[in-house]
mmCIF file with all atom_site columns, C-alpha atoms in Angstrom:
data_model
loop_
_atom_site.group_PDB
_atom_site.id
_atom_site.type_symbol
_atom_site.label_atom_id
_atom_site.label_alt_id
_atom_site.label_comp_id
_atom_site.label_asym_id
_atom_site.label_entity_id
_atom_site.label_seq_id
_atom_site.pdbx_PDB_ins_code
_atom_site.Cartn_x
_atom_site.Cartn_y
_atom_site.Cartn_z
_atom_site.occupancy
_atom_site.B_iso_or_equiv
_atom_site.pdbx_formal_charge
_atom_site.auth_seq_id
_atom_site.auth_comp_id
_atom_site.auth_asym_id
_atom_site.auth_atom_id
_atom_site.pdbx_PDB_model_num
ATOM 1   C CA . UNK V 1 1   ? 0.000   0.000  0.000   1.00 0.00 ? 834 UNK V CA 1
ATOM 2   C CA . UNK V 1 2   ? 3.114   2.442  1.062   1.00 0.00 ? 835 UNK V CA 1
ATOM 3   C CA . UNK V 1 3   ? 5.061   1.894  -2.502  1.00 0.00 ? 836 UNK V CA 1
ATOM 4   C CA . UNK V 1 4   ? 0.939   2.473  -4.113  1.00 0.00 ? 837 UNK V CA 1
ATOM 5   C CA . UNK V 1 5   ? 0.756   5.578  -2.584  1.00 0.00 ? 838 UNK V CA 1
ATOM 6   C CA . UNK V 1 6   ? 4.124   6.822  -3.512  1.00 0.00 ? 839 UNK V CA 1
ATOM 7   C CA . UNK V 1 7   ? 3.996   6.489  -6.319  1.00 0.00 ? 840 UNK V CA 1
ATOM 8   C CA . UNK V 1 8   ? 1.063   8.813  -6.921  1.00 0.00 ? 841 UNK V CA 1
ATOM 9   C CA . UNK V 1 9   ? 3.383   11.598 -6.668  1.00 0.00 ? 842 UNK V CA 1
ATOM 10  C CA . UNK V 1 10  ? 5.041   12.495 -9.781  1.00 0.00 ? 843 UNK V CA 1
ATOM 11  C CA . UNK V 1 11  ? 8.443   12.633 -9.044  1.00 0.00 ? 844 UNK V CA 1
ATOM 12  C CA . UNK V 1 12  ? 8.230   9.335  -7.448  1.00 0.00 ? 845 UNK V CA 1
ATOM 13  C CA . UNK V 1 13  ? 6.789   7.417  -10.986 1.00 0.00 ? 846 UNK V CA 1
ATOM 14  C CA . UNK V 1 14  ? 10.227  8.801  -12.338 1.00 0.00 ? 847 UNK V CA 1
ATOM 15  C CA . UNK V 1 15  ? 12.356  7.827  -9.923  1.00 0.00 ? 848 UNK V CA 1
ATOM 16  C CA . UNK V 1 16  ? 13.711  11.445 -9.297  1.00 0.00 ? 849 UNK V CA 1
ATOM 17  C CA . UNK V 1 17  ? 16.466  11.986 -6.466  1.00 0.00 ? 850 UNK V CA 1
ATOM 18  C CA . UNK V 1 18  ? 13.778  13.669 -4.636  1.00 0.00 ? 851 UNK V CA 1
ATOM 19  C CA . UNK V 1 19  ? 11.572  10.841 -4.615  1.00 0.00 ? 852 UNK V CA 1
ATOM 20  C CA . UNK V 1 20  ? 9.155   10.047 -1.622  1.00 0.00 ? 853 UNK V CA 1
ATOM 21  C CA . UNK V 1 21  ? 10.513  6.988  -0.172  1.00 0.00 ? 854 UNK V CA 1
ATOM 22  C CA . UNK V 1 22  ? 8.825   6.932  2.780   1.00 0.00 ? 855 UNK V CA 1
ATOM 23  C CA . UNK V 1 23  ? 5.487   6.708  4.062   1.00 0.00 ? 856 UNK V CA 1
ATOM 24  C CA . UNK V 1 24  ? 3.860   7.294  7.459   1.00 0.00 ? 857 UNK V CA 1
ATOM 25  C CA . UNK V 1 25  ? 0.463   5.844  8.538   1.00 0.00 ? 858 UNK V CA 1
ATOM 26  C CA . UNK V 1 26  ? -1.201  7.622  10.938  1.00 0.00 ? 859 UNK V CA 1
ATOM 27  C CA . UNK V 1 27  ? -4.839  7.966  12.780  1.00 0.00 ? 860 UNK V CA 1
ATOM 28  C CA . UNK V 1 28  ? -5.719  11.429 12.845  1.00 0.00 ? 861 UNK V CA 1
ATOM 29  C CA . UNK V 1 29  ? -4.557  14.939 11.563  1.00 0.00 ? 862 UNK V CA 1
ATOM 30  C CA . UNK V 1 30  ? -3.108  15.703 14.865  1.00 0.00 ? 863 UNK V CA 1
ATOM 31  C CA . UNK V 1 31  ? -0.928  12.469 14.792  1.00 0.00 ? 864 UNK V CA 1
ATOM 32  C CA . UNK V 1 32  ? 0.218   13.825 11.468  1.00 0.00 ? 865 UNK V CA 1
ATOM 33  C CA . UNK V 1 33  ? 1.088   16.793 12.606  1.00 0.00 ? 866 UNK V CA 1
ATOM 34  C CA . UNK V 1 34  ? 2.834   15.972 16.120  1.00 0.00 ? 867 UNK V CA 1
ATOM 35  C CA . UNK V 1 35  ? 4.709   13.006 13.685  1.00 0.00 ? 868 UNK V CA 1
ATOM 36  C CA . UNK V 1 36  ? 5.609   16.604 11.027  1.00 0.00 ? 869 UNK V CA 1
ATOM 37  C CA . UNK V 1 37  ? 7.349   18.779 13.850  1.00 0.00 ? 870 UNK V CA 1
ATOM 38  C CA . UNK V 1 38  ? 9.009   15.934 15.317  1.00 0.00 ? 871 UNK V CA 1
ATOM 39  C CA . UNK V 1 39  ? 10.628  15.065 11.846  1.00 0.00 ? 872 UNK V CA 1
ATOM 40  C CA . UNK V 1 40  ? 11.036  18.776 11.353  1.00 0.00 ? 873 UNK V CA 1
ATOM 41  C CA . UNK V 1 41  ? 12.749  18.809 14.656  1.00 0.00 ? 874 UNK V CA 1
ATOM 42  C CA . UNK V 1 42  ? 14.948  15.810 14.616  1.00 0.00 ? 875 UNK V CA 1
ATOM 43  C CA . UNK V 1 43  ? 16.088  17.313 10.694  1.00 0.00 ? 876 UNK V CA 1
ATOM 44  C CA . UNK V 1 44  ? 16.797  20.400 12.146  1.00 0.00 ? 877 UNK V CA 1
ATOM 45  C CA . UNK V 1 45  ? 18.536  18.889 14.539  1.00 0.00 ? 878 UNK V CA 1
ATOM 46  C CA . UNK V 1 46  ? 21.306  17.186 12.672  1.00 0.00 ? 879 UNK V CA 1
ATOM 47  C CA . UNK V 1 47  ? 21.347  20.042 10.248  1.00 0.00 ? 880 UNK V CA 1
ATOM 48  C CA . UNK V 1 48  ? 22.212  21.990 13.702  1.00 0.00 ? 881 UNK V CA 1
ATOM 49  C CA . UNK V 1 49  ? 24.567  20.134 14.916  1.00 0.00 ? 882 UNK V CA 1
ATOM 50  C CA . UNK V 1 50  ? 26.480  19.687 11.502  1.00 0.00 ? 883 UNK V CA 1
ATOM 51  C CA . UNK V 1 51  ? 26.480  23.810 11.338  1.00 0.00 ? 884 UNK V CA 1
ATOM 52  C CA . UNK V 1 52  ? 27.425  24.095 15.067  1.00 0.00 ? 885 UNK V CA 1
ATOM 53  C CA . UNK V 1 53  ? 30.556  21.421 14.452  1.00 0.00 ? 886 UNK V CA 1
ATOM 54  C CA . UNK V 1 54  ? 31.603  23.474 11.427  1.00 0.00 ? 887 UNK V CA 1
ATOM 55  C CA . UNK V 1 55  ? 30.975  27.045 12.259  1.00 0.00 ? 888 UNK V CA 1
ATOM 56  C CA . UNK V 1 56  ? 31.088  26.932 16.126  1.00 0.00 ? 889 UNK V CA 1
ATOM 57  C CA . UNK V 1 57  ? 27.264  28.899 16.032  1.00 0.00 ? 890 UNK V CA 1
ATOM 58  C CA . UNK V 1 58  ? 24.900  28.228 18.829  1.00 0.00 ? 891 UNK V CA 1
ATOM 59  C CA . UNK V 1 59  ? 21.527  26.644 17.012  1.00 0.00 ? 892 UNK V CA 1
ATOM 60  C CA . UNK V 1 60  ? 18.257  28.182 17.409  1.00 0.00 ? 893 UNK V CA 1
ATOM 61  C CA . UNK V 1 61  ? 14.866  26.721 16.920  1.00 0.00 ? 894 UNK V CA 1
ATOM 62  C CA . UNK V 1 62  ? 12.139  28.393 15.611  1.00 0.00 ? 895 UNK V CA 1
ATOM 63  C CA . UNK V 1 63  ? 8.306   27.149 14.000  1.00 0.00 ? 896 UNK V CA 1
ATOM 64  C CA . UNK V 1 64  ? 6.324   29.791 12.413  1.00 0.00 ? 897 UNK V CA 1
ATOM 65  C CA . UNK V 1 65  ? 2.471   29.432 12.694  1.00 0.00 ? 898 UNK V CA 1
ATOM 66  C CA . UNK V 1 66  ? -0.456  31.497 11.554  1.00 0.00 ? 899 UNK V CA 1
ATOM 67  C CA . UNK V 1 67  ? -1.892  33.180 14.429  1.00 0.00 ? 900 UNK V CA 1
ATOM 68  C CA . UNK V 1 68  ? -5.475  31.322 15.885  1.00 0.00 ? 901 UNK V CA 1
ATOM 69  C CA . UNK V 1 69  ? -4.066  28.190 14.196  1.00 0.00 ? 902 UNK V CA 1
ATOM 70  C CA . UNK V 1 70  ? -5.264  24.719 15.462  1.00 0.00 ? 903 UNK V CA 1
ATOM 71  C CA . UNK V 1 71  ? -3.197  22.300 14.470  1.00 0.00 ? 904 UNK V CA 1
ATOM 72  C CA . UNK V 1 72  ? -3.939  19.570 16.812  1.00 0.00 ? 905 UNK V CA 1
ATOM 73  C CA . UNK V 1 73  ? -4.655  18.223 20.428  1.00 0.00 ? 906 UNK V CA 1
ATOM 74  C CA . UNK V 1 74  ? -0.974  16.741 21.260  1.00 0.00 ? 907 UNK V CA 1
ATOM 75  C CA . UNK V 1 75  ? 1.450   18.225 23.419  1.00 0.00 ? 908 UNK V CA 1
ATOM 76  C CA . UNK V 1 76  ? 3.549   19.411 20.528  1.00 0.00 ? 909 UNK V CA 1
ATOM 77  C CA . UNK V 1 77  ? 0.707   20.472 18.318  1.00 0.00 ? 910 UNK V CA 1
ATOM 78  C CA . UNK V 1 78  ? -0.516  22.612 21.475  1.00 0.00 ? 911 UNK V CA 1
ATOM 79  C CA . UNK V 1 79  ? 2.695   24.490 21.147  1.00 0.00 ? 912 UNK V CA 1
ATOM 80  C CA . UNK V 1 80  ? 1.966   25.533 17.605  1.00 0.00 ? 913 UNK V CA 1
ATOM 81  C CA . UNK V 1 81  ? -1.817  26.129 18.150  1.00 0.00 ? 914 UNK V CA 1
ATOM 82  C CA . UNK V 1 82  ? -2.459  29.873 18.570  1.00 0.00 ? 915 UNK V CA 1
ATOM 83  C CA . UNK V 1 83  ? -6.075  29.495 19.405  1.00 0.00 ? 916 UNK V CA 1
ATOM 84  C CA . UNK V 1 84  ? -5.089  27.796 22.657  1.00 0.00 ? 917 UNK V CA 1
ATOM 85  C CA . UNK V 1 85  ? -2.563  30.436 23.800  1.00 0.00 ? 918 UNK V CA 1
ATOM 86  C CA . UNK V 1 86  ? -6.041  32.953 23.832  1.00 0.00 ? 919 UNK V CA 1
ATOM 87  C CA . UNK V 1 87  ? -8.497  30.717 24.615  1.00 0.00 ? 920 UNK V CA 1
ATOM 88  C CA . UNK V 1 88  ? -7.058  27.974 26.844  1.00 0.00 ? 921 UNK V CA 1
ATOM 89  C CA . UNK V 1 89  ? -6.660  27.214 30.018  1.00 0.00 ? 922 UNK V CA 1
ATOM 90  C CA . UNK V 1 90  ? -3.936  24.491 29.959  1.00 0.00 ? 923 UNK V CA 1
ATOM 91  C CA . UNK V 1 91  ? -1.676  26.783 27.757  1.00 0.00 ? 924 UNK V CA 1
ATOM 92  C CA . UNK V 1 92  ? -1.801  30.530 28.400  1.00 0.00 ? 925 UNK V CA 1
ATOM 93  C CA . UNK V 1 93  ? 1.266   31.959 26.416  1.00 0.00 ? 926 UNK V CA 1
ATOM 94  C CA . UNK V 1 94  ? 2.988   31.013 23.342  1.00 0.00 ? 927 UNK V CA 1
ATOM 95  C CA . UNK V 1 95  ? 6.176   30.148 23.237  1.00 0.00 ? 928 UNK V CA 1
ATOM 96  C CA . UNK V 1 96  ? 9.486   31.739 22.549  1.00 0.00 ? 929 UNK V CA 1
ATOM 97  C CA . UNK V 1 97  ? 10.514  30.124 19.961  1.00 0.00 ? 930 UNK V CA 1
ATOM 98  C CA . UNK V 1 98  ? 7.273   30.029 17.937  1.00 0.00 ? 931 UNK V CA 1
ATOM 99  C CA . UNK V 1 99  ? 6.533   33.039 16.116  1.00 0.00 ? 932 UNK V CA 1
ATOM 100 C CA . UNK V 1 100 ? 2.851   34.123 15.127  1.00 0.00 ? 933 UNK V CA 1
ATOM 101 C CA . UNK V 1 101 ? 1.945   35.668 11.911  1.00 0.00 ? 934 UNK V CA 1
ATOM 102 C CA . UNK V 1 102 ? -1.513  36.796 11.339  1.00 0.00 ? 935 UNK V CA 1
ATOM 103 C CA . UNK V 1 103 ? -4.143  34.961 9.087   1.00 0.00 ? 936 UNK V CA 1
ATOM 104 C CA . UNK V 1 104 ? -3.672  36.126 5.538   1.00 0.00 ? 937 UNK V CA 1
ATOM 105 C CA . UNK V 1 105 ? -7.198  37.521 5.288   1.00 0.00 ? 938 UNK V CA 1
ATOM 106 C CA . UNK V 1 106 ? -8.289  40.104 2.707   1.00 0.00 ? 939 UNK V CA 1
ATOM 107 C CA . UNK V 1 107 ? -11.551 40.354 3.721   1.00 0.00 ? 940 UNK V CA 1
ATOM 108 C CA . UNK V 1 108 ? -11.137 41.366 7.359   1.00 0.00 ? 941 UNK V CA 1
ATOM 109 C CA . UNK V 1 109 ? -7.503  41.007 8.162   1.00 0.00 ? 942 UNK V CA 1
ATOM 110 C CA . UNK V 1 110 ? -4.649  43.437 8.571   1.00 0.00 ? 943 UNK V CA 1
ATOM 111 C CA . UNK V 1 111 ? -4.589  44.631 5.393   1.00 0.00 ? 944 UNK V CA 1
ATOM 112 C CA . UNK V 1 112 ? -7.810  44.284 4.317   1.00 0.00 ? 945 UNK V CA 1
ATOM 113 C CA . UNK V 1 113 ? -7.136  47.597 2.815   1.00 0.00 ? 946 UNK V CA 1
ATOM 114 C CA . UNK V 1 114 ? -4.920  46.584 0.054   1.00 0.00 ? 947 UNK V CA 1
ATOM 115 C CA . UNK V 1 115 ? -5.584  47.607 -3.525  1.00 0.00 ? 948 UNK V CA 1
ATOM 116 C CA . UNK V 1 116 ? -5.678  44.035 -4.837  1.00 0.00 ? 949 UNK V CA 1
ATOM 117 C CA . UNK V 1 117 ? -4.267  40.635 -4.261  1.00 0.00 ? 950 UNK V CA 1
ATOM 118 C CA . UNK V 1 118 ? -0.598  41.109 -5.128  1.00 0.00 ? 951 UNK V CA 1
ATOM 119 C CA . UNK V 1 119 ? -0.273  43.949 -2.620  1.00 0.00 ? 952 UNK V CA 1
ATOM 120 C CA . UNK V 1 120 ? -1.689  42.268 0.215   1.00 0.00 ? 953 UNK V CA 1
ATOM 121 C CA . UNK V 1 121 ? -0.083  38.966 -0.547  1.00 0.00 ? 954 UNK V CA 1
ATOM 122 C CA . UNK V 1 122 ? 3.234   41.351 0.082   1.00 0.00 ? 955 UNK V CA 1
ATOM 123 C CA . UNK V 1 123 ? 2.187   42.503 3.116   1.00 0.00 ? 956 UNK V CA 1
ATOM 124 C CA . UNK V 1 124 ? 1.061   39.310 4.609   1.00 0.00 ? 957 UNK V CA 1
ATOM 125 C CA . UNK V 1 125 ? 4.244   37.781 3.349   1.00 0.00 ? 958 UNK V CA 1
ATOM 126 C CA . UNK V 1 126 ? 6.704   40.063 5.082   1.00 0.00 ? 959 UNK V CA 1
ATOM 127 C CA . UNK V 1 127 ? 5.375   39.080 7.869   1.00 0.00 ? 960 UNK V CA 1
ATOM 128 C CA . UNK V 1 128 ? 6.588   35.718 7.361   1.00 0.00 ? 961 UNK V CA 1
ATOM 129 C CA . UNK V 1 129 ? 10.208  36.913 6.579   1.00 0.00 ? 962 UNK V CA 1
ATOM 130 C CA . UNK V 1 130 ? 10.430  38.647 9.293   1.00 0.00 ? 963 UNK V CA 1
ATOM 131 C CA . UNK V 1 131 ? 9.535   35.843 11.644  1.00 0.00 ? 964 UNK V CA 1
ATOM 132 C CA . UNK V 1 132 ? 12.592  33.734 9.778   1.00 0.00 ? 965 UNK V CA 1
ATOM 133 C CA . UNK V 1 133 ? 15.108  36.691 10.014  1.00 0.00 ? 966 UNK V CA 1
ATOM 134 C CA . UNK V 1 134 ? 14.447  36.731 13.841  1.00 0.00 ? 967 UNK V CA 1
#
């Protein structure tokens, strides 16, 4: 079933470097995304510890999330769930080292103002490279 699905991703039919060559199985959407940060996390990791060897730079961990986010009910996915930080009780602050940007909303966001599309998507945008220059 694992090799089936696979290989309904393009690059994978062609046997591309970047092929998917694994798959996970999982239950729900927040098991899928507690199992996404802690591959995120344990990549990072390495990819840490193989800049701190070669550049002696302390590593820093950061997740950038879209603020009133839910994302799961895990521990992790907590974290990264904006909506709990204001509305919780089990979880009253965000943490440092995740970094809200708001909802990309044209309608009744931040810059619902824009002149059209491209502008906004600009604005909302910067927000985003900001969070990953931090």
């Amino acid at each position: 079933l694992s090799q089936k699905l696979s290989n309904l991703f393009p690059s994978s039919s062609r046997g591309d470097a970047d092929s998917l060559t694994k798959v996970f199985f999982v239950n729900s959407g927040s098991e899928a995304n507690d199992l996404a940060l802690r591959l995120a996390r344990a990549y990072n990791k390495k990819q840490q510890n193989n800049l701190h060897l070669q550049k002696g730079k302390q590593p820093k961990q950061c997740i950038i999330t879209i603020d009133h986010a839910y994302h799961g009910h895990t521990l992790a996915t907590l974290d990264v769930s904006p909506y709990k930080h204001h509305h919780g009780t089990e979880i009253t602050e965000c943490p440092a080292y995740v970094k809200r940007i708001p909802y990309p909303d044209m309608y009744r966001g931040e810059h619902s103002n824009c002149k059209d599309e491209t502008e906004a998507t600009e604005q909302y945008s910067a927000y985003g490279e900001d969070a990953c220059q931090e």
